Short mmCIF file of C-alpha atoms in Angstrom, two decimals:
data_model
loop_
_atom_site.label_atom_id
_atom_site.label_comp_id
_atom_site.label_asym_id
_atom_site.label_seq_id
_atom_site.Cartn_x
_atom_site.Cartn_y
_atom_site.Cartn_z
CA MET A 1 -10.56 -9.03 -15.06
CA SER A 2 -8.47 -5.89 -15.11
CA VAL A 3 -9.41 -3.35 -12.41
CA VAL A 4 -11.13 -4.13 -9.10
CA ALA A 5 -12.11 -1.22 -6.84
CA THR A 6 -11.99 -1.61 -3.07
CA VAL A 7 -14.14 0.94 -1.25
CA VAL A 8 -13.59 1.20 2.51
CA LEU A 9 -16.72 2.08 4.48
CA PHE A 10 -17.13 3.43 7.99
CA ASN A 11 -20.63 4.65 8.92
CA PRO A 12 -20.97 6.26 5.47
CA ASN A 13 -23.31 9.03 4.38
CA LEU A 14 -25.48 7.02 1.99
CA ALA A 15 -26.02 9.94 -0.39
CA LEU A 16 -22.25 10.40 -0.78
CA LEU A 17 -21.77 6.64 -1.18
CA LYS A 18 -24.36 6.58 -3.95
CA ARG A 19 -22.53 9.48 -5.60
CA LEU A 20 -19.27 7.52 -5.47
CA TYR A 21 -20.91 4.41 -6.93
CA LYS A 22 -22.48 6.38 -9.78
CA SER A 23 -19.11 7.87 -10.70
CA LEU A 24 -17.30 4.53 -10.36
CA SER A 25 -19.55 1.75 -11.63
CA ASN A 26 -18.83 2.18 -15.35
CA GLN A 27 -15.07 2.55 -14.88
CA VAL A 28 -14.04 -0.73 -13.22
CA ASP A 29 -14.72 -4.44 -13.69
CA SER A 30 -15.76 -5.12 -10.11
CA ILE A 31 -16.43 -3.26 -6.85
CA ILE A 32 -15.78 -4.54 -3.33
CA PHE A 33 -17.35 -2.69 -0.41
CA SER A 34 -15.22 -3.44 2.65
CA ASP A 35 -17.32 -2.33 5.61
CA ASN A 36 -15.81 -1.31 8.96
CA SER A 37 -19.08 0.30 10.12
CA GLU A 38 -20.16 -0.01 13.74
CA ASP A 39 -23.47 1.89 13.53
CA LYS A 40 -26.05 -0.90 13.07
CA ILE A 41 -28.71 1.35 11.49
CA ILE A 42 -26.31 2.83 8.94
CA LYS A 43 -24.90 -0.61 8.16
CA GLU A 44 -28.37 -2.03 7.54
CA ASP A 45 -29.22 0.87 5.22
CA VAL A 46 -25.99 0.26 3.27
CA LYS A 47 -26.67 -3.48 3.00
CA ASN A 48 -30.22 -2.86 1.76
CA TRP A 49 -28.99 -0.41 -0.87
CA ILE A 50 -26.25 -2.77 -2.10
CA ASN A 51 -28.74 -5.65 -2.28
CA GLN A 52 -30.97 -3.52 -4.49
CA LEU A 53 -28.16 -3.04 -7.00
CA ILE A 54 -28.41 -6.74 -7.96
CA SER A 55 -25.06 -7.08 -9.68
CA SER A 56 -22.59 -9.95 -9.79
CA ASP A 57 -19.84 -7.34 -10.08
CA ILE A 58 -20.42 -6.10 -6.52
CA THR A 59 -19.17 -7.78 -3.34
CA TYR A 60 -20.03 -6.69 0.20
CA LEU A 61 -17.61 -7.64 2.98
CA ASP A 62 -19.04 -7.15 6.48
CA LEU A 63 -16.02 -6.79 8.77
CA HIS A 64 -18.36 -6.57 11.84
CA LYS A 65 -16.42 -3.80 13.59
CA ASN A 66 -13.87 -1.10 12.88
CA HIS A 67 -10.59 -2.90 12.21
CA GLY A 68 -9.04 0.15 10.53
CA ILE A 69 -8.52 1.24 6.95
CA ALA A 70 -5.49 -1.00 6.29
CA TYR A 71 -7.33 -4.15 7.39
CA ALA A 72 -10.34 -3.26 5.21
CA GLN A 73 -8.13 -2.48 2.22
CA ASN A 74 -6.26 -5.76 2.61
CA ARG A 75 -9.46 -7.81 2.68
CA GLY A 76 -10.55 -6.15 -0.54
CA ILE A 77 -7.13 -6.62 -2.13
CA GLU A 78 -7.28 -10.33 -1.29
CA VAL A 79 -10.56 -10.65 -3.20
CA ALA A 80 -9.09 -8.69 -6.12
CA LYS A 81 -6.17 -11.12 -6.25
CA GLU A 82 -8.53 -14.10 -6.20
CA ARG A 83 -10.34 -12.62 -9.19
CA GLY A 84 -7.13 -12.25 -11.18
CA ALA A 85 -7.19 -8.46 -11.27
CA ARG A 86 -4.33 -6.57 -12.89
CA PHE A 87 -4.93 -3.48 -10.74
CA VAL A 88 -6.69 -2.60 -7.51
CA LEU A 89 -8.19 0.88 -7.15
CA LEU A 90 -8.39 1.99 -3.50
CA LEU A 91 -11.20 4.38 -2.61
CA ASP A 92 -12.76 6.11 0.38
CA GLN A 93 -16.52 6.39 0.72
CA ASP A 94 -16.67 10.17 0.22
CA SER A 95 -14.70 10.48 -3.02
CA ALA A 96 -16.20 11.22 -6.44
CA LEU A 97 -14.41 10.20 -9.64
CA PRO A 98 -14.27 12.31 -12.79
CA ASN A 99 -15.30 10.67 -16.06
CA SER A 100 -12.66 8.29 -17.48
CA MET A 101 -10.43 8.62 -14.38
CA VAL A 102 -9.49 4.94 -14.31
CA ASN A 103 -8.61 4.82 -18.01
CA ASP A 104 -6.64 8.04 -17.63
CA LEU A 105 -4.63 6.61 -14.71
CA ILE A 106 -3.96 3.42 -16.65
CA SER A 107 -2.75 5.49 -19.61
CA VAL A 108 -0.35 7.40 -17.34
CA TYR A 109 0.82 4.11 -15.81
CA GLU A 110 1.51 2.57 -19.23
CA SER A 111 3.31 5.70 -20.42
CA LEU A 112 5.55 5.57 -17.35
CA MET A 113 6.22 1.87 -17.84
CA ASN A 114 7.09 2.46 -21.49
CA THR A 115 9.74 4.96 -20.39
CA ASN A 116 11.30 2.45 -17.98
CA HIS A 117 9.86 3.79 -14.74
CA LYS A 118 9.08 1.35 -11.93
CA VAL A 119 5.61 2.40 -10.80
CA ALA A 120 4.20 1.67 -7.36
CA THR A 121 0.96 3.60 -7.81
CA VAL A 122 -0.65 6.39 -9.82
CA GLY A 123 -3.32 8.62 -8.33
CA PRO A 124 -5.30 11.73 -9.27
CA SER A 125 -4.99 15.23 -7.95
CA PHE A 126 -7.46 15.93 -5.15
CA LEU A 127 -9.88 18.81 -4.87
CA ASP A 128 -10.86 19.07 -1.21
CA GLU A 129 -14.59 19.73 -1.11
CA LYS A 130 -14.43 21.54 2.23
CA SER A 131 -11.70 24.04 1.40
CA ASN A 132 -12.06 23.92 -2.42
CA ALA A 133 -8.26 23.65 -2.63
CA LEU A 134 -6.09 21.21 -4.55
CA ALA A 135 -4.09 18.89 -2.31
CA ARG A 136 -0.35 19.43 -2.57
CA ILE A 137 2.10 16.88 -3.92
CA ILE A 138 4.44 15.73 -1.13
CA ARG A 139 8.18 15.37 -1.59
CA TYR A 140 10.97 15.31 0.98
CA ASP A 141 14.22 17.19 0.57
CA LYS A 142 17.25 17.34 2.86
CA ILE A 143 15.68 19.80 5.29
CA GLY A 144 11.99 18.99 5.30
CA ILE A 145 8.80 18.65 3.30
CA GLN A 146 8.12 20.18 -0.08
CA LYS A 147 4.42 20.76 -0.76
CA ILE A 148 4.00 21.35 -4.46
CA ILE A 149 0.87 22.62 -6.23
CA PRO A 150 0.02 20.15 -9.02
CA ASP A 151 0.91 21.46 -12.48
CA GLU A 152 -2.08 20.63 -14.68
CA SER A 153 0.05 21.04 -17.82
CA LYS A 154 2.00 17.89 -16.90
CA ASP A 155 0.91 14.30 -17.50
CA PHE A 156 2.48 13.13 -14.25
CA GLU A 157 4.54 14.29 -11.29
CA ARG A 158 6.60 12.17 -8.94
CA ALA A 159 5.59 12.12 -5.25
CA HIS A 160 7.11 10.44 -2.21
CA HIS A 161 3.65 9.25 -1.26
CA ILE A 162 0.06 9.81 -2.36
CA ILE A 163 -3.35 9.64 -0.69
CA SER A 164 -4.79 6.13 -0.82
CA SER A 165 -8.21 7.09 -2.18
CA GLY A 166 -8.00 7.00 -5.96
CA SER A 167 -4.66 5.22 -6.02
CA LEU A 168 -4.30 2.63 -8.78
CA ILE A 169 -1.89 -0.11 -7.69
CA PRO A 170 -0.67 -3.02 -9.83
CA ILE A 171 -1.27 -6.37 -8.14
CA LYS A 172 2.24 -7.49 -9.11
CA VAL A 173 3.67 -4.62 -7.04
CA LEU A 174 1.56 -5.60 -4.03
CA ASN A 175 2.84 -9.15 -4.40
CA GLU A 176 6.41 -7.89 -4.19
CA VAL A 177 6.15 -4.99 -1.74
CA GLY A 178 3.49 -6.49 0.51
CA MET A 179 0.06 -5.43 1.76
CA MET A 180 -0.96 -2.44 3.86
CA LYS A 181 0.36 -2.34 7.44
CA GLU A 182 -2.67 -3.13 9.59
CA SER A 183 -1.15 -2.12 12.94
CA LEU A 184 -1.20 1.53 11.81
CA PHE A 185 -5.00 1.28 11.87
CA ILE A 186 -6.04 4.46 10.03
CA ASP A 187 -3.28 7.00 9.52
CA MET A 188 -0.03 6.95 7.52
CA VAL A 189 -1.05 3.64 5.94
CA ASP A 190 -0.64 5.10 2.45
CA THR A 191 2.53 6.98 3.43
CA GLU A 192 4.24 3.92 4.87
CA TRP A 193 3.31 1.72 1.91
CA CYS A 194 4.52 4.20 -0.72
CA ILE A 195 7.83 4.72 1.07
CA ARG A 196 8.21 0.96 1.55
CA ALA A 197 7.61 0.53 -2.19
CA LYS A 198 10.35 3.10 -2.81
CA LEU A 199 12.79 0.79 -0.99
CA TYR A 200 11.98 -1.81 -3.66
CA GLY A 201 12.73 0.75 -6.38
CA TYR A 202 9.13 1.75 -7.15
CA ASP A 203 7.99 5.39 -7.39
CA SER A 204 4.57 6.92 -6.75
CA PHE A 205 3.02 9.39 -9.18
CA VAL A 206 0.22 11.95 -9.35
CA ALA A 207 -1.66 12.60 -12.60
CA PRO A 208 -2.32 16.37 -12.32
CA LYS A 209 -4.73 16.51 -15.26
CA THR A 210 -7.06 14.08 -13.49
CA ILE A 211 -8.83 15.77 -10.58
CA MET A 212 -10.96 13.78 -8.12
CA ARG A 213 -13.22 15.37 -5.55
CA HIS A 214 -12.58 14.23 -2.02
CA SER A 215 -13.36 15.29 1.52
CA ILE A 216 -10.34 15.63 3.82
CA GLY A 217 -10.70 16.20 7.57
CA ASP A 218 -13.74 17.46 9.46
CA GLU A 219 -13.36 21.20 8.82
CA PHE A 220 -10.58 23.69 8.14
CA VAL A 221 -9.05 26.89 9.46
CA SER A 222 -7.26 29.59 7.52
CA VAL A 223 -3.62 30.19 8.42
CA GLY A 224 -2.43 33.12 6.35
CA GLN A 225 -3.30 32.23 2.77
CA ARG A 226 -3.41 28.50 3.49
CA LYS A 227 -6.41 26.43 4.51
CA VAL A 228 -5.46 23.75 7.04
CA ASN A 229 -7.72 20.74 7.53
CA LEU A 230 -8.73 19.87 11.08
CA HIS A 231 -9.36 16.35 12.34
CA SER A 232 -11.08 14.80 15.33
CA ASP A 233 -9.09 14.03 18.49
CA PHE A 234 -9.52 10.35 17.58
CA ARG A 235 -7.83 10.85 14.21
CA ASN A 236 -5.12 13.12 15.61
CA TYR A 237 -4.12 10.44 18.11
CA PHE A 238 -3.30 8.02 15.28
CA ILE A 239 -1.53 10.68 13.22
CA VAL A 240 0.85 11.43 16.11
CA ARG A 241 1.27 7.86 17.36
CA ASN A 242 1.94 6.43 13.91
CA SER A 243 4.33 9.23 13.02
CA VAL A 244 6.41 8.47 16.11
CA TYR A 245 6.29 4.71 15.45
CA VAL A 246 7.31 5.08 11.80
CA ILE A 247 10.15 7.47 12.68
CA LEU A 248 11.58 5.01 15.20
CA TYR A 249 10.90 1.57 13.80
CA GLU A 250 10.20 1.54 10.06
CA ARG A 251 12.78 1.66 7.26
CA MET A 252 12.52 5.31 6.27
CA SER A 253 14.94 7.76 4.69
CA LEU A 254 16.75 10.24 6.92
CA ASN A 255 15.03 13.24 5.31
CA PHE A 256 11.62 11.65 5.97
CA ARG A 257 12.52 11.03 9.62
CA ILE A 258 13.72 14.61 10.07
CA ALA A 259 10.58 16.04 8.43
CA GLN A 260 8.28 13.92 10.61
CA LEU A 261 10.29 14.65 13.76
CA LEU A 262 9.74 18.37 13.18
CA ARG A 263 6.08 17.82 12.33
CA VAL A 264 5.04 15.93 15.47
CA PRO A 265 5.43 18.71 18.09
CA LEU A 266 3.89 21.26 15.71
CA HIS A 267 0.96 18.92 15.13
CA ILE A 268 0.42 18.46 18.87
CA LEU A 269 0.45 22.19 19.58
CA PHE A 270 -1.61 23.26 16.55
CA TYR A 271 -4.36 20.66 16.83
CA SER A 272 -4.58 20.86 20.63
CA TYR A 273 -5.07 24.61 20.31
CA HIS A 274 -7.84 24.19 17.73
CA SER A 275 -9.54 21.34 19.58
CA LYS A 276 -12.80 22.01 21.42
CA ARG A 277 -11.20 20.22 24.40
CA ARG A 278 -7.70 21.65 24.49
CA LEU A 279 -6.38 20.04 27.68
CA TYR A 280 -7.87 16.66 26.79
CA SER A 281 -6.41 16.86 23.29
CA PHE A 282 -2.96 17.82 24.53
CA GLY A 283 -2.95 14.94 27.02
CA LEU A 284 -4.21 12.48 24.39
CA LEU A 285 -1.56 13.49 21.86
CA THR A 286 1.15 13.28 24.52
CA LYS A 287 -0.06 9.76 25.22
CA ALA A 288 0.10 9.10 21.48
CA VAL A 289 3.83 9.91 21.52
CA ILE A 290 4.38 7.47 24.41
CA ASP A 291 2.31 4.75 22.69
CA GLY A 292 4.35 5.18 19.51
CA ILE A 293 7.59 4.79 21.45
CA LEU A 294 6.27 1.70 23.28
CA LYS A 295 4.85 0.15 20.07
CA ASN A 296 1.32 0.20 21.49
CA MET A 297 -0.31 -0.19 18.07
CA GLY A 298 -3.72 -1.09 16.65
CA LYS A 299 -6.90 0.57 17.89
CA GLY A 300 -7.01 -0.83 21.42
CA HIS A 301 -4.68 1.71 23.05
CA PHE A 302 -6.80 4.73 22.10
CA LYS A 303 -8.63 5.93 25.22
#
């Protein structure tokens, strides 16, 4: 078996999940649905739909409650390893793959390997369905973050980290670098793993010619000519807390630490201002900073 997809679920929109499955089913050898859902009605609907598919190539993992994206990804990766997969393809429930995406990513991977690159992961470009904008490629320089528009004339572009959904990861790299960090719960899981892989000499790449549709955030606001995605207070807490934790305690480059250190106060001010509960949001994100410093990780410290 070559490619096993792991799809993380959390109270999914069934219509969007069916769209993902339709775009995915003919591109991989096996699909694992790793379900963090807590809504019993939605979970039952998902189970009934999966049971109707009647396929030996589909596995449903009921995780019983929301353990976070890293935990769900790791359970799926474990099954992929058991099945002897060469690659795992990580996916969110609201993504939609273009035709031949998996083969295209494998082709880019093999081309990179043939030119002596050490490849951690290859992922597509993302078209955000809310803002209709292509996600930028992230690189860090000496003074901060570079956000680069993907060049569709290129077969690949190097990135310091890529979004987990759509990322094709060789199992042999996971065996060396390790699994996703579960204590981060939902945010910066992909960032931390890619940068950890870089410490082992592996680079992450985007395939600009391959564009996958994906939904980022809950809504967006326009700031000048840019469209900035907004998140819930729940999500913002983990963004801030995990940023602080990673800055202080993980093995990160100096330029990454500087970029994140500048980003945290801006994130607190910007997202508190745009929250429907400004004072609550500001207090919550201040608490997130303290929790990051004190290593209060996992989900349990969010209140």
